PDB file of C-alpha atoms and ligand atoms in Angstrom:
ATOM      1  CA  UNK A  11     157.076 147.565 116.725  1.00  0.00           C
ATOM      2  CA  UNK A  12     153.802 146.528 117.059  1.00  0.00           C
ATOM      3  CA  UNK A  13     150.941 148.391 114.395  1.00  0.00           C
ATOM      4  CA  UNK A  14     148.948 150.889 115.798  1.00  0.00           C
ATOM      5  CA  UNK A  15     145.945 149.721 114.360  1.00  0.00           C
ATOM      6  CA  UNK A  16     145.712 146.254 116.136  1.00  0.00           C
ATOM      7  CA  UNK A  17     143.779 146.326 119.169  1.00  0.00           C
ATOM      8  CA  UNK A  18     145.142 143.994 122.616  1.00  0.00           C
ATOM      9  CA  UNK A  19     141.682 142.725 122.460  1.00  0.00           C
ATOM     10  CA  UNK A  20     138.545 141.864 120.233  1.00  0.00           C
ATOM     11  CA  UNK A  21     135.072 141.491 121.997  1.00  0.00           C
ATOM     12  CA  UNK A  22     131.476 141.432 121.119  1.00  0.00           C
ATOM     13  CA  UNK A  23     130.046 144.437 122.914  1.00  0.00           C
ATOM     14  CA  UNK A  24     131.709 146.088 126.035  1.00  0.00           C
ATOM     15  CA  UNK A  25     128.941 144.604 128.091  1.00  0.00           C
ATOM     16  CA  UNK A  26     130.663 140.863 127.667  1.00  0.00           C
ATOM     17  CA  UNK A  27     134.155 141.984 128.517  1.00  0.00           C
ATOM     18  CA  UNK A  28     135.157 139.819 131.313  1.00  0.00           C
ATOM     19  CA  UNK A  29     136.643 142.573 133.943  1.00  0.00           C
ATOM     20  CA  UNK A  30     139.177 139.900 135.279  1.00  0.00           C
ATOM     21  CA  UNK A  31     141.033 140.385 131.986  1.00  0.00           C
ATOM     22  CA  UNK A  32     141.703 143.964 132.812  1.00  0.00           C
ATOM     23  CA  UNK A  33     142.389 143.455 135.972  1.00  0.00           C
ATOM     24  CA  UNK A  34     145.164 141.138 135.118  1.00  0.00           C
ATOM     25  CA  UNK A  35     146.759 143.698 132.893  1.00  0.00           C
ATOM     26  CA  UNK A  36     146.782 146.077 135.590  1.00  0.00           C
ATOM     27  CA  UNK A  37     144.270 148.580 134.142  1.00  0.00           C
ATOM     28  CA  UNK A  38     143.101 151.084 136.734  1.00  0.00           C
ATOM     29  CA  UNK A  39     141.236 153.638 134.319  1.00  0.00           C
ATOM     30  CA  UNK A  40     139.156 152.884 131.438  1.00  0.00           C
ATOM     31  CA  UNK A  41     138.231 155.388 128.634  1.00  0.00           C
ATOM     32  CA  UNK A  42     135.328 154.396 127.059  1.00  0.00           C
ATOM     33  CA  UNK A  43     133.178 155.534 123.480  1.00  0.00           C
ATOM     34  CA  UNK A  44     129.672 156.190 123.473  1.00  0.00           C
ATOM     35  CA  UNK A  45     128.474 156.067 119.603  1.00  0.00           C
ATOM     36  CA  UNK A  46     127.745 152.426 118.577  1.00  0.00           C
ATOM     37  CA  UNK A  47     130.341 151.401 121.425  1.00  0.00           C
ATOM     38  CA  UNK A  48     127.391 151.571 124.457  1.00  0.00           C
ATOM     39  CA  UNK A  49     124.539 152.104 122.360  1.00  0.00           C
ATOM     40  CA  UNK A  50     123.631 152.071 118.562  1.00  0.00           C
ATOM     41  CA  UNK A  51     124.807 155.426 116.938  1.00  0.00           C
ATOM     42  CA  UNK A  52     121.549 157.095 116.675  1.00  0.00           C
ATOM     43  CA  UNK A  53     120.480 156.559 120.420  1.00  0.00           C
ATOM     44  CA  UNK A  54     120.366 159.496 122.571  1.00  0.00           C
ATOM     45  CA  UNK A  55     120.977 158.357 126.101  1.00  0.00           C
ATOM     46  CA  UNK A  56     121.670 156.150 128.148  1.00  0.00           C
ATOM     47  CA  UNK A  57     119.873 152.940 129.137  1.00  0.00           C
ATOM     48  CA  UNK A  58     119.812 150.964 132.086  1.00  0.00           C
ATOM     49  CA  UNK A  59     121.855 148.431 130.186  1.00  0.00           C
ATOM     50  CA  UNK A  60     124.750 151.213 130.033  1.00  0.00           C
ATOM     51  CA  UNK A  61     124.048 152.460 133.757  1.00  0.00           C
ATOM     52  CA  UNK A  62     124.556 148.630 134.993  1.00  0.00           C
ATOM     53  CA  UNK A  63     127.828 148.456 133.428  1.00  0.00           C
ATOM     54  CA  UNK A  64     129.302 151.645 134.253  1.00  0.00           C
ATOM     55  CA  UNK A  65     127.830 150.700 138.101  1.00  0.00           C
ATOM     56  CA  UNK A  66     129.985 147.352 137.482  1.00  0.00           C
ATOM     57  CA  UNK A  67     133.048 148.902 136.521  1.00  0.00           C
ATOM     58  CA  UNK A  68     132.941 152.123 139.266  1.00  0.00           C
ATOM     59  CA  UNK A  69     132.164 148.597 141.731  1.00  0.00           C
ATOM     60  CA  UNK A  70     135.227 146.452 140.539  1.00  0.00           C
ATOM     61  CA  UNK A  71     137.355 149.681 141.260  1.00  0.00           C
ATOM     62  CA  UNK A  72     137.869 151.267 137.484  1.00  0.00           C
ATOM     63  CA  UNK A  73     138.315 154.680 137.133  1.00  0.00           C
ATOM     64  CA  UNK A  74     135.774 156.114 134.368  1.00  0.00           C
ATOM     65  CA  UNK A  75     135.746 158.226 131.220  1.00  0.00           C
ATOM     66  CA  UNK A  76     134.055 158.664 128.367  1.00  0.00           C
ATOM     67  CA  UNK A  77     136.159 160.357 124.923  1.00  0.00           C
ATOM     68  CA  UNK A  78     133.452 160.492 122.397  1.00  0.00           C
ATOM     69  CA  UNK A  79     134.058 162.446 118.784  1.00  0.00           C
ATOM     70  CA  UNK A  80     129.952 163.423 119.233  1.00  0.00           C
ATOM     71  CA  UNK A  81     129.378 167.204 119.969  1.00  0.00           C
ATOM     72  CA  UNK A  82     128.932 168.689 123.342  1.00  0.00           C
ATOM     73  CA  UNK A  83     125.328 168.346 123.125  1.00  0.00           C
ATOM     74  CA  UNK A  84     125.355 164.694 121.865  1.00  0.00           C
ATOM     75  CA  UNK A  85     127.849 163.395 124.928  1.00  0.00           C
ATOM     76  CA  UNK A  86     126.189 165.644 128.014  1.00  0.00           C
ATOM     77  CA  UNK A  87     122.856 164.418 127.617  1.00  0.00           C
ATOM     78  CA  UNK A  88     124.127 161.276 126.953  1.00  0.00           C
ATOM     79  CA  UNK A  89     125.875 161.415 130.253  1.00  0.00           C
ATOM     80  CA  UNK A  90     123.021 163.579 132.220  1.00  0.00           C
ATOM     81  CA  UNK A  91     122.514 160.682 134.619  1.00  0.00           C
ATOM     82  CA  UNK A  92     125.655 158.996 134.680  1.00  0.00           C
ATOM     83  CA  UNK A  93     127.892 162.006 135.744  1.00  0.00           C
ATOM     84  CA  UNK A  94     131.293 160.361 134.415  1.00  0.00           C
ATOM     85  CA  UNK A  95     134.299 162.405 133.716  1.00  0.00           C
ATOM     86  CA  UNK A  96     133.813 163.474 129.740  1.00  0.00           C
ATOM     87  CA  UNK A  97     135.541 164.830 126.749  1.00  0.00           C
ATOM     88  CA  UNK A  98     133.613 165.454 123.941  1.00  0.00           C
ATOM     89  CA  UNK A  99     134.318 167.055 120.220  1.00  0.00           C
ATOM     90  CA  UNK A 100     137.555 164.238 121.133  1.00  0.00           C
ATOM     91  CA  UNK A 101     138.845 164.083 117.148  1.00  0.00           C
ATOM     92  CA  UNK A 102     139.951 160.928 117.699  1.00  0.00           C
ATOM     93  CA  UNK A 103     142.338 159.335 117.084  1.00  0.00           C
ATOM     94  CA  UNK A 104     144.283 163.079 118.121  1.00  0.00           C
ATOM     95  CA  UNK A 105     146.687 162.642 121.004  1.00  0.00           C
ATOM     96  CA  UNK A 106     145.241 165.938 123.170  1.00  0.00           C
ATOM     97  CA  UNK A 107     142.379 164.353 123.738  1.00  0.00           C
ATOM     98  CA  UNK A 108     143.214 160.547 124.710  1.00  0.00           C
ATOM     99  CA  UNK A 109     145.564 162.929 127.105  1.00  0.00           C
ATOM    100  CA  UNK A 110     142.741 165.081 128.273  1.00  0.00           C
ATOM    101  CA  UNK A 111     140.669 161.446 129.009  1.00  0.00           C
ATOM    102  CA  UNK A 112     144.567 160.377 131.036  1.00  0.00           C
ATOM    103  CA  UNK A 113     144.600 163.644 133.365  1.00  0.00           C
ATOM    104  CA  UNK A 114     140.590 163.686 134.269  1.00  0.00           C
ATOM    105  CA  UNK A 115     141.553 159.806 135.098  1.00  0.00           C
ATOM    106  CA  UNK A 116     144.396 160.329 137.046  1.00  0.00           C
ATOM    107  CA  UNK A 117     145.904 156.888 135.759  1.00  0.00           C
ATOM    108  CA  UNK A 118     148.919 156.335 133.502  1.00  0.00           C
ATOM    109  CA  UNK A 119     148.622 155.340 129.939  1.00  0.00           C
ATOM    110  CA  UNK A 120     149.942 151.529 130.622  1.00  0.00           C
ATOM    111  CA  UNK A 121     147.411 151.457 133.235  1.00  0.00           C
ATOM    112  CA  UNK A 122     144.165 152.530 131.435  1.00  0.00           C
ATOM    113  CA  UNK A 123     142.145 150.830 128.845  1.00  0.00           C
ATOM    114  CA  UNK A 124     140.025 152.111 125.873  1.00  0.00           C
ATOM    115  CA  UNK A 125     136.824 150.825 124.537  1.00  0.00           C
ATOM    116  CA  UNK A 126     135.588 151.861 121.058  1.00  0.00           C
ATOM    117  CA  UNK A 127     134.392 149.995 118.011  1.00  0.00           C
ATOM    118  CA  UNK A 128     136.903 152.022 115.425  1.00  0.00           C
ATOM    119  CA  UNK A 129     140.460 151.054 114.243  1.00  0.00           C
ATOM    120  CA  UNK A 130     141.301 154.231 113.137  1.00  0.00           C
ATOM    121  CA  UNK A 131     139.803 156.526 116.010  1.00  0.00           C
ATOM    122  CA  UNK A 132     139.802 154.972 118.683  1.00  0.00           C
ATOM    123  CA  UNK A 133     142.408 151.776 118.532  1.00  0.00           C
ATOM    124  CA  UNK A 134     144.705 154.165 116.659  1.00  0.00           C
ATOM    125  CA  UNK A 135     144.445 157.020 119.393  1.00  0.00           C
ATOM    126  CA  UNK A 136     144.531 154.792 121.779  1.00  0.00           C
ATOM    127  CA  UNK A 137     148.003 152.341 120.999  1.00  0.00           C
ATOM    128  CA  UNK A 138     149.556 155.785 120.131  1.00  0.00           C
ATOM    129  CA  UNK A 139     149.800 156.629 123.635  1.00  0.00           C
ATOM    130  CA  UNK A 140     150.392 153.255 125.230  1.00  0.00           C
ATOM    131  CA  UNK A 141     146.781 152.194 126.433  1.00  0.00           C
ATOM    132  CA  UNK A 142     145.310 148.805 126.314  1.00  0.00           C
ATOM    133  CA  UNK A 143     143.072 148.925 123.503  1.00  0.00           C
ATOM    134  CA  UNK A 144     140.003 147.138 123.035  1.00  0.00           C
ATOM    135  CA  UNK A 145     137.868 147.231 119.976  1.00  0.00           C
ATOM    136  CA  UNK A 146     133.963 146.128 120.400  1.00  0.00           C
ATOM    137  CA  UNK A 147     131.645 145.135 117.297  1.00  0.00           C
ATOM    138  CA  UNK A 148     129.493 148.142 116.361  1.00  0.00           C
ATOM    139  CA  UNK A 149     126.301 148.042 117.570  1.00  0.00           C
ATOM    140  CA  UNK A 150     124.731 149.148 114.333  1.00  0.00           C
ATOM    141  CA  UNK A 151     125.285 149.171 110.932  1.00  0.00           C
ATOM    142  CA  UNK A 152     123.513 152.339 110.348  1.00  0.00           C
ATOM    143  CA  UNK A 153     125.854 154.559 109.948  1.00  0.00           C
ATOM    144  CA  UNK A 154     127.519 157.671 107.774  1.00  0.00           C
ATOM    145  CA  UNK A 155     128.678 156.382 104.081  1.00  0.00           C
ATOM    146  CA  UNK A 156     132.307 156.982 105.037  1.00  0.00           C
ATOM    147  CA  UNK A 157     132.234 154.912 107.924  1.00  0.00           C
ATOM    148  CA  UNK A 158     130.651 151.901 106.465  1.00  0.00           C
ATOM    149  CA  UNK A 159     134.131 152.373 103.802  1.00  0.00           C
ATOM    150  CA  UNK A 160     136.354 152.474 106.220  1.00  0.00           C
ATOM    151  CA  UNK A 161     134.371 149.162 108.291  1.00  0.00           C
ATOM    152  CA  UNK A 162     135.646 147.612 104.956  1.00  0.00           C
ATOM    153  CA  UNK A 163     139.370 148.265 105.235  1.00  0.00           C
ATOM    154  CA  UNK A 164     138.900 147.402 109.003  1.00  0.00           C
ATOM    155  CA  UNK A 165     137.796 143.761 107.993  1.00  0.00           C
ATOM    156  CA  UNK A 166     141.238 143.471 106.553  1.00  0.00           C
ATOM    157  CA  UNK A 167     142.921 144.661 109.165  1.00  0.00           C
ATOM    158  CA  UNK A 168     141.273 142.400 111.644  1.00  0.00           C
ATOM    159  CA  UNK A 169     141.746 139.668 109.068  1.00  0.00           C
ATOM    160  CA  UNK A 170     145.536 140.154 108.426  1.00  0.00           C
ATOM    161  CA  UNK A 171     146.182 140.094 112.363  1.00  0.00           C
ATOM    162  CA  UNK A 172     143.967 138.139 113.541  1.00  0.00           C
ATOM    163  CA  UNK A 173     146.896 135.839 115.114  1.00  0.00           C
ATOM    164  CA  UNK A 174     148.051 139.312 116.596  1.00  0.00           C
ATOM    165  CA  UNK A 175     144.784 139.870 118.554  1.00  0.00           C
ATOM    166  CA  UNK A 176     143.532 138.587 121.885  1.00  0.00           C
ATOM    167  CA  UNK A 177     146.718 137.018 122.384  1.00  0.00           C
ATOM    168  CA  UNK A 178     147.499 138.401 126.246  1.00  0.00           C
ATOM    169  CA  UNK A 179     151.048 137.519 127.339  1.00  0.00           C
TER     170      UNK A 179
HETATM  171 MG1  LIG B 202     132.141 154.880 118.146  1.00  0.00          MG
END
């Protein structure tokens, strides 16, 4: 059985994923992170980097969600402009809410993809249920002293699979 923490894919930022890749997996819906996934953790909305890549996927056919662990004041101004389906207060990596993101999609779990830039929320959550999991970089290294612990055991993670990870069959 495959770990739960590996992620299908590796990439930079979500803004260099190369949309053909998803495509070829058959991914219909993607769920998607705000905090340090689209923009650094302490920014408040959205820029127009964010609304040219949610216009790029909603263009290319994707269906579009965001699951964030941020309160409900955190994710709706966030999404103010953008209007995407949203769950917020997610607890990730807890199965109701990666199944909350699945029904407001309409797509099944083989068939939608999740974006985040944590092994053990949103990778984790994500392989539980049978989505195509890609983890991004963080966007910024500011962040709460038990994340920047856990970014440690993450490095080893990444390191001990590496030859499991962007390998696409
Ligand atoms: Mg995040």
């Amino acid at each position: 059985m495959r770990n739960n923490l590996i992620p299908k894919l590796h990439v930079n930022s979500p803004y260099e994923l190369d949309l053909e890749v998803l495509k070829k997996n058959s991914i219909k819906g993607v769920i998607i992170d705000i905090d340090n996934t689209l923009v650094p953790w302490s920014e408040k909305y959205a820029d127009q980097r964010v609304v040219d890549l949610v216009d790029k996927l909603l263009d290319a056919g994707f269906k579009l969600c965001i699951l964030s662990n941020g309160t409900k004041n955190r994710v709706s101004e966030f999404n103010k402009d953008l209007k995407l389906p949203a769950v917020h207060n997610a607890a990730k990596p807890s199965r109701a809410a990666f199944k909350k993101a699945l029904k407001l999609l309409g797509t099944e779990p083989r068939c939608t993809a999740v974006i985040g830039d944590q092994i053990f929320t949103d990778i984790l959550g994500g392989n539980r249920l049978g989505l195509f999991t890609v983890l991004v970089v963080p966007m910024s290294s500011k962040e709460f002293i038990w994340t920047r612990f856990v970014r440690q055991i993450e490095k080893l993670i990444l390191k001990k699979y590496k030859h499991l990870i962007n390998k696409l069959d």
